Amino acid sequence: MDKEYKFKGLREKLVKELRKKGISDEQVLFAMEKVKRHLFVDELIQESAYEDRALPILLNQTISQPYTVAFQTQLLEVKKGLRVLEIGLGSGYQAAVLCEMGAIVFSVERLKELALLTKERLKNLVYDVQIKIGDGTLGWQTFAPYDRILVTAASPQVPETLLKQLIIGGILVIPVGDRDTQKMYKVIKTHENTYETQIFDDFKFVPLIGDKGWKE
Ligand code: SAH
């Protein structure tokens, strides 16, 4: 059977599974049915790309589990034309999902080698993502403010710097906890210095390393 055809079937199956697990945002499901996750992992593990689990990428990092990507993206309430800052580009899969939803995507990655490889991948797949190599716990002031900020690594706290770079009415989604497990936080900036925080289930991310994150 043609490989691309087989993967398309596996993507449809994955989306059904995500629906069963409680993901209901049609835009999220639509985007995840479109993005070819197998092109964001090493060729040797492509066969596993549509299982609902995290997979290894370069330099001890991971591409998040599809359910985690769907859960975070759903909390983010992405709409076409919104400016979204991602912290932790990794493989670029999450950024591609945001692009498919019509967002204008900015992403920061601290590991240069990974960022350069992913930049090339996204370019080849014609996903337009602005990429910065650096410490994302400081955000990306150049293009601030953002409508949404999504952190895809585990943080010990909610970095003040990121909240400052949100518009009023903007949303920050970030896993907060210790190095082993984190709770998903959705922080809504209601006024200049007022925030409303909702706390969701447990997740496990690789550590956010930087000035407002963990020490290396
Ligand atoms: N969103 C990614 C998942 C990435 S895993 C995907 O879809 O594949 C988390 C990523 O965050 C790793 O690549 C790690 O290097 C990066 N990271 C960790 N601390 C960071 C920081 N302070 N700034 C930017 N990126 C960081």
Short mmCIF file of C-alpha atoms and ligand atoms in Angstrom, two decimals:
data_model
loop_
_atom_site.label_atom_id
_atom_site.label_comp_id
_atom_site.label_asym_id
_atom_site.label_seq_id
_atom_site.Cartn_x
_atom_site.Cartn_y
_atom_site.Cartn_z
CA MET A 1 0.00 0.00 0.00
CA ASP A 2 1.16 3.53 -0.74
CA LYS A 3 2.87 4.89 2.38
CA GLU A 4 1.23 8.33 2.29
CA TYR A 5 -2.19 6.71 1.91
CA LYS A 6 -1.54 4.46 4.88
CA PHE A 7 -0.44 7.42 7.02
CA LYS A 8 -3.55 9.36 6.03
CA GLY A 9 -5.67 6.50 7.36
CA LEU A 10 -3.65 6.42 10.58
CA ARG A 11 -4.16 10.18 11.02
CA GLU A 12 -7.93 9.78 10.71
CA LYS A 13 -7.80 7.01 13.29
CA LEU A 14 -5.72 9.18 15.63
CA VAL A 15 -8.22 12.03 15.36
CA LYS A 16 -11.07 9.66 16.24
CA GLU A 17 -9.09 8.57 19.27
CA LEU A 18 -8.52 12.21 20.32
CA ARG A 19 -12.25 12.86 20.02
CA LYS A 20 -12.95 9.88 22.27
CA LYS A 21 -10.46 11.23 24.80
CA GLY A 22 -12.46 14.47 25.01
CA ILE A 23 -10.97 16.83 22.42
CA SER A 24 -13.91 18.68 20.88
CA ASP A 25 -12.47 21.76 19.14
CA GLU A 26 -13.16 20.97 15.47
CA GLN A 27 -10.44 23.34 14.28
CA VAL A 28 -7.85 21.51 16.36
CA LEU A 29 -9.00 18.11 15.12
CA PHE A 30 -9.05 19.33 11.52
CA ALA A 31 -5.49 20.68 11.78
CA MET A 32 -4.21 17.48 13.36
CA GLU A 33 -5.78 15.44 10.63
CA LYS A 34 -3.84 17.53 8.13
CA VAL A 35 -0.34 17.81 9.61
CA LYS A 36 1.88 14.88 8.67
CA ARG A 37 3.39 14.04 12.05
CA HIS A 38 5.55 11.32 10.48
CA LEU A 39 7.58 14.04 8.75
CA PHE A 40 8.49 15.55 12.13
CA VAL A 41 10.26 12.46 13.50
CA ASP A 42 13.24 10.37 12.40
CA GLU A 43 12.55 8.05 9.48
CA LEU A 44 13.31 5.03 11.67
CA ILE A 45 10.32 5.73 13.93
CA GLN A 46 7.85 7.05 11.33
CA GLU A 47 5.70 3.95 11.77
CA SER A 48 4.95 5.06 15.35
CA ALA A 49 4.11 8.65 14.43
CA TYR A 50 0.33 8.19 14.74
CA GLU A 51 0.33 6.37 18.04
CA ASP A 52 -0.85 8.64 20.82
CA ARG A 53 2.49 9.01 22.54
CA ALA A 54 5.50 11.30 22.79
CA LEU A 55 8.48 10.33 20.62
CA PRO A 56 12.19 11.19 20.84
CA ILE A 57 13.65 13.89 18.60
CA LEU A 58 17.20 15.32 18.58
CA LEU A 59 19.27 16.10 21.68
CA ASN A 60 17.15 14.26 24.27
CA GLN A 61 14.03 16.29 23.49
CA THR A 62 10.59 14.98 22.57
CA ILE A 63 7.75 15.69 20.18
CA SER A 64 4.76 15.94 22.54
CA GLN A 65 2.07 13.27 22.63
CA PRO A 66 -0.73 14.09 20.15
CA TYR A 67 -3.29 14.25 22.99
CA THR A 68 -1.08 16.82 24.76
CA VAL A 69 -0.77 18.92 21.61
CA ALA A 70 -4.55 18.76 21.12
CA PHE A 71 -5.27 19.59 24.78
CA GLN A 72 -2.92 22.59 24.86
CA THR A 73 -4.12 23.90 21.49
CA GLN A 74 -7.76 23.57 22.54
CA LEU A 75 -7.10 25.56 25.75
CA LEU A 76 -5.38 28.23 23.67
CA GLU A 77 -8.60 29.04 21.73
CA VAL A 78 -6.76 29.65 18.47
CA LYS A 79 -8.53 31.59 15.75
CA LYS A 80 -7.47 32.56 12.27
CA GLY A 81 -5.18 35.58 12.19
CA LEU A 82 -4.20 35.48 15.89
CA ARG A 83 -0.54 36.04 16.74
CA VAL A 84 0.75 33.05 18.68
CA LEU A 85 4.13 32.78 20.41
CA GLU A 86 5.33 29.25 21.12
CA ILE A 87 8.15 28.56 23.57
CA GLY A 88 9.92 25.29 22.71
CA LEU A 89 9.85 24.78 18.92
CA GLY A 90 11.30 21.25 19.13
CA SER A 91 10.33 19.30 16.02
CA GLY A 92 8.02 22.05 14.77
CA TYR A 93 4.93 19.83 14.88
CA GLN A 94 2.98 22.04 17.28
CA ALA A 95 3.93 25.13 15.25
CA ALA A 96 2.63 23.41 12.08
CA VAL A 97 -0.69 22.63 13.79
CA LEU A 98 -1.01 26.31 14.73
CA CYS A 99 -0.23 27.32 11.12
CA GLU A 100 -2.94 24.98 9.81
CA MET A 101 -5.39 26.78 12.13
CA GLY A 102 -4.52 30.07 10.46
CA ALA A 103 -2.43 31.54 13.28
CA ILE A 104 0.58 33.79 12.71
CA VAL A 105 3.25 31.79 14.46
CA PHE A 106 6.42 32.83 16.29
CA SER A 107 8.54 30.26 18.10
CA VAL A 108 11.61 30.29 20.33
CA GLU A 109 13.99 27.33 20.75
CA ARG A 110 17.09 27.31 22.94
CA LEU A 111 18.95 24.49 21.15
CA LYS A 112 20.57 25.88 18.02
CA GLU A 113 21.11 22.60 16.17
CA LEU A 114 17.49 21.57 16.69
CA ALA A 115 16.17 25.00 15.72
CA LEU A 116 18.14 25.05 12.46
CA LEU A 117 17.02 21.56 11.46
CA THR A 118 13.39 22.36 12.27
CA LYS A 119 13.57 25.68 10.43
CA GLU A 120 14.60 23.80 7.29
CA ARG A 121 11.84 21.21 7.78
CA LEU A 122 9.11 23.84 8.19
CA LYS A 123 10.39 25.72 5.15
CA ASN A 124 10.25 22.55 3.02
CA LEU A 125 6.68 21.87 4.18
CA VAL A 126 5.76 25.52 3.47
CA TYR A 127 4.83 26.36 7.06
CA ASP A 128 5.64 29.99 7.68
CA VAL A 129 7.03 30.26 11.23
CA GLN A 130 9.26 33.04 12.58
CA ILE A 131 11.97 31.35 14.62
CA LYS A 132 14.32 32.71 17.26
CA ILE A 133 17.19 30.82 18.86
CA GLY A 134 17.40 31.80 22.52
CA ASP A 135 15.87 31.62 25.97
CA GLY A 136 12.11 31.59 25.57
CA THR A 137 11.45 32.19 29.26
CA LEU A 138 12.15 35.82 28.33
CA GLY A 139 9.59 35.67 25.51
CA TRP A 140 10.30 37.49 22.25
CA GLN A 141 9.98 41.22 22.82
CA THR A 142 10.55 42.21 19.16
CA PHE A 143 7.12 41.06 18.01
CA ALA A 144 5.18 41.52 21.29
CA PRO A 145 2.37 41.73 22.24
CA TYR A 146 0.87 38.36 21.33
CA ASP A 147 -2.75 37.18 21.41
CA ARG A 148 -1.68 33.79 22.70
CA ILE A 149 1.45 32.26 24.24
CA LEU A 150 2.01 28.51 24.43
CA VAL A 151 4.82 26.96 26.45
CA THR A 152 5.66 23.36 25.47
CA ALA A 153 8.22 22.61 28.20
CA ALA A 154 7.78 22.17 31.97
CA SER A 155 8.11 25.38 33.97
CA PRO A 156 8.63 25.81 37.74
CA GLN A 157 6.40 28.94 37.65
CA VAL A 158 4.44 31.27 35.38
CA PRO A 159 7.09 33.66 34.00
CA GLU A 160 6.10 37.29 34.53
CA THR A 161 7.92 38.22 31.32
CA LEU A 162 5.54 36.11 29.25
CA LEU A 163 2.45 37.64 30.88
CA LYS A 164 3.81 41.10 30.04
CA GLN A 165 4.03 40.15 26.35
CA LEU A 166 0.31 39.21 26.15
CA ILE A 167 -2.47 41.54 25.00
CA ILE A 168 -5.31 42.22 27.42
CA GLY A 169 -7.75 39.36 26.85
CA GLY A 170 -4.84 37.17 25.76
CA ILE A 171 -4.26 33.60 26.92
CA LEU A 172 -1.11 31.82 28.16
CA VAL A 173 -1.06 28.01 28.31
CA ILE A 174 1.83 26.54 30.28
CA PRO A 175 2.62 23.33 32.19
CA VAL A 176 3.68 24.25 35.73
CA GLY A 177 5.10 21.96 38.40
CA ASP A 178 8.26 20.11 39.30
CA ARG A 179 10.56 18.26 36.93
CA ASP A 180 8.52 15.04 37.12
CA THR A 181 4.91 16.15 36.65
CA GLN A 182 3.13 19.35 35.88
CA LYS A 183 -0.42 20.68 35.89
CA MET A 184 -1.66 22.50 32.82
CA TYR A 185 -2.34 26.18 33.51
CA LYS A 186 -4.52 28.43 31.40
CA VAL A 187 -3.90 32.05 32.37
CA ILE A 188 -6.17 34.76 30.97
CA LYS A 189 -4.95 38.35 31.14
CA THR A 190 -8.13 40.16 32.15
CA HIS A 191 -6.60 43.65 32.74
CA GLU A 192 -3.12 45.18 32.67
CA ASN A 193 -2.08 43.46 35.91
CA THR A 194 -4.94 41.08 36.57
CA TYR A 195 -4.99 37.43 35.64
CA GLU A 196 -7.44 34.57 35.95
CA THR A 197 -5.90 31.11 36.21
CA GLN A 198 -7.57 27.79 35.50
CA ILE A 199 -5.72 24.59 36.39
CA PHE A 200 -6.14 21.30 34.52
CA ASP A 201 -4.82 17.72 34.53
CA ASP A 202 -1.31 16.34 35.01
CA PHE A 203 1.19 16.14 32.18
CA LYS A 204 4.86 15.37 31.78
CA PHE A 205 7.09 17.64 29.70
CA VAL A 206 10.83 18.02 29.23
CA PRO A 207 12.18 20.88 31.40
CA LEU A 208 12.05 24.53 30.40
CA ILE A 209 15.65 25.60 30.88
CA GLY A 210 16.48 29.26 31.23
CA ASP A 211 16.48 32.44 33.26
CA LYS A 212 12.89 32.03 34.51
CA GLY A 213 12.88 28.24 34.17
CA TRP A 214 15.09 25.47 35.51
CA LYS A 215 18.88 25.65 35.72
CA GLU A 216 20.60 23.30 33.30
N1 SAH B 1 6.58 21.92 20.68
C1 SAH B 1 7.52 20.85 20.42
C2 SAH B 1 7.80 20.02 21.66
C3 SAH B 1 9.07 20.41 22.15
S1 SAH B 1 9.80 19.67 23.55
C4 SAH B 1 7.09 19.96 19.26
O1 SAH B 1 5.99 20.15 18.74
O2 SAH B 1 7.88 19.12 18.86
C5 SAH B 1 10.29 21.17 24.36
C6 SAH B 1 11.30 22.01 23.64
O3 SAH B 1 11.54 23.15 24.45
C7 SAH B 1 12.67 21.36 23.43
O4 SAH B 1 13.02 21.42 22.08
C8 SAH B 1 13.61 22.21 24.29
O5 SAH B 1 14.91 22.35 23.74
C9 SAH B 1 12.88 23.54 24.31
N2 SAH B 1 13.22 24.44 25.42
C10 SAH B 1 13.51 24.15 26.71
N3 SAH B 1 13.75 25.27 27.40
C11 SAH B 1 13.61 26.31 26.53
C12 SAH B 1 13.72 27.73 26.64
N4 SAH B 1 14.04 28.35 27.79
N5 SAH B 1 13.51 28.48 25.53
C13 SAH B 1 13.18 27.90 24.35
N6 SAH B 1 13.06 26.58 24.18
C14 SAH B 1 13.27 25.79 25.26
#
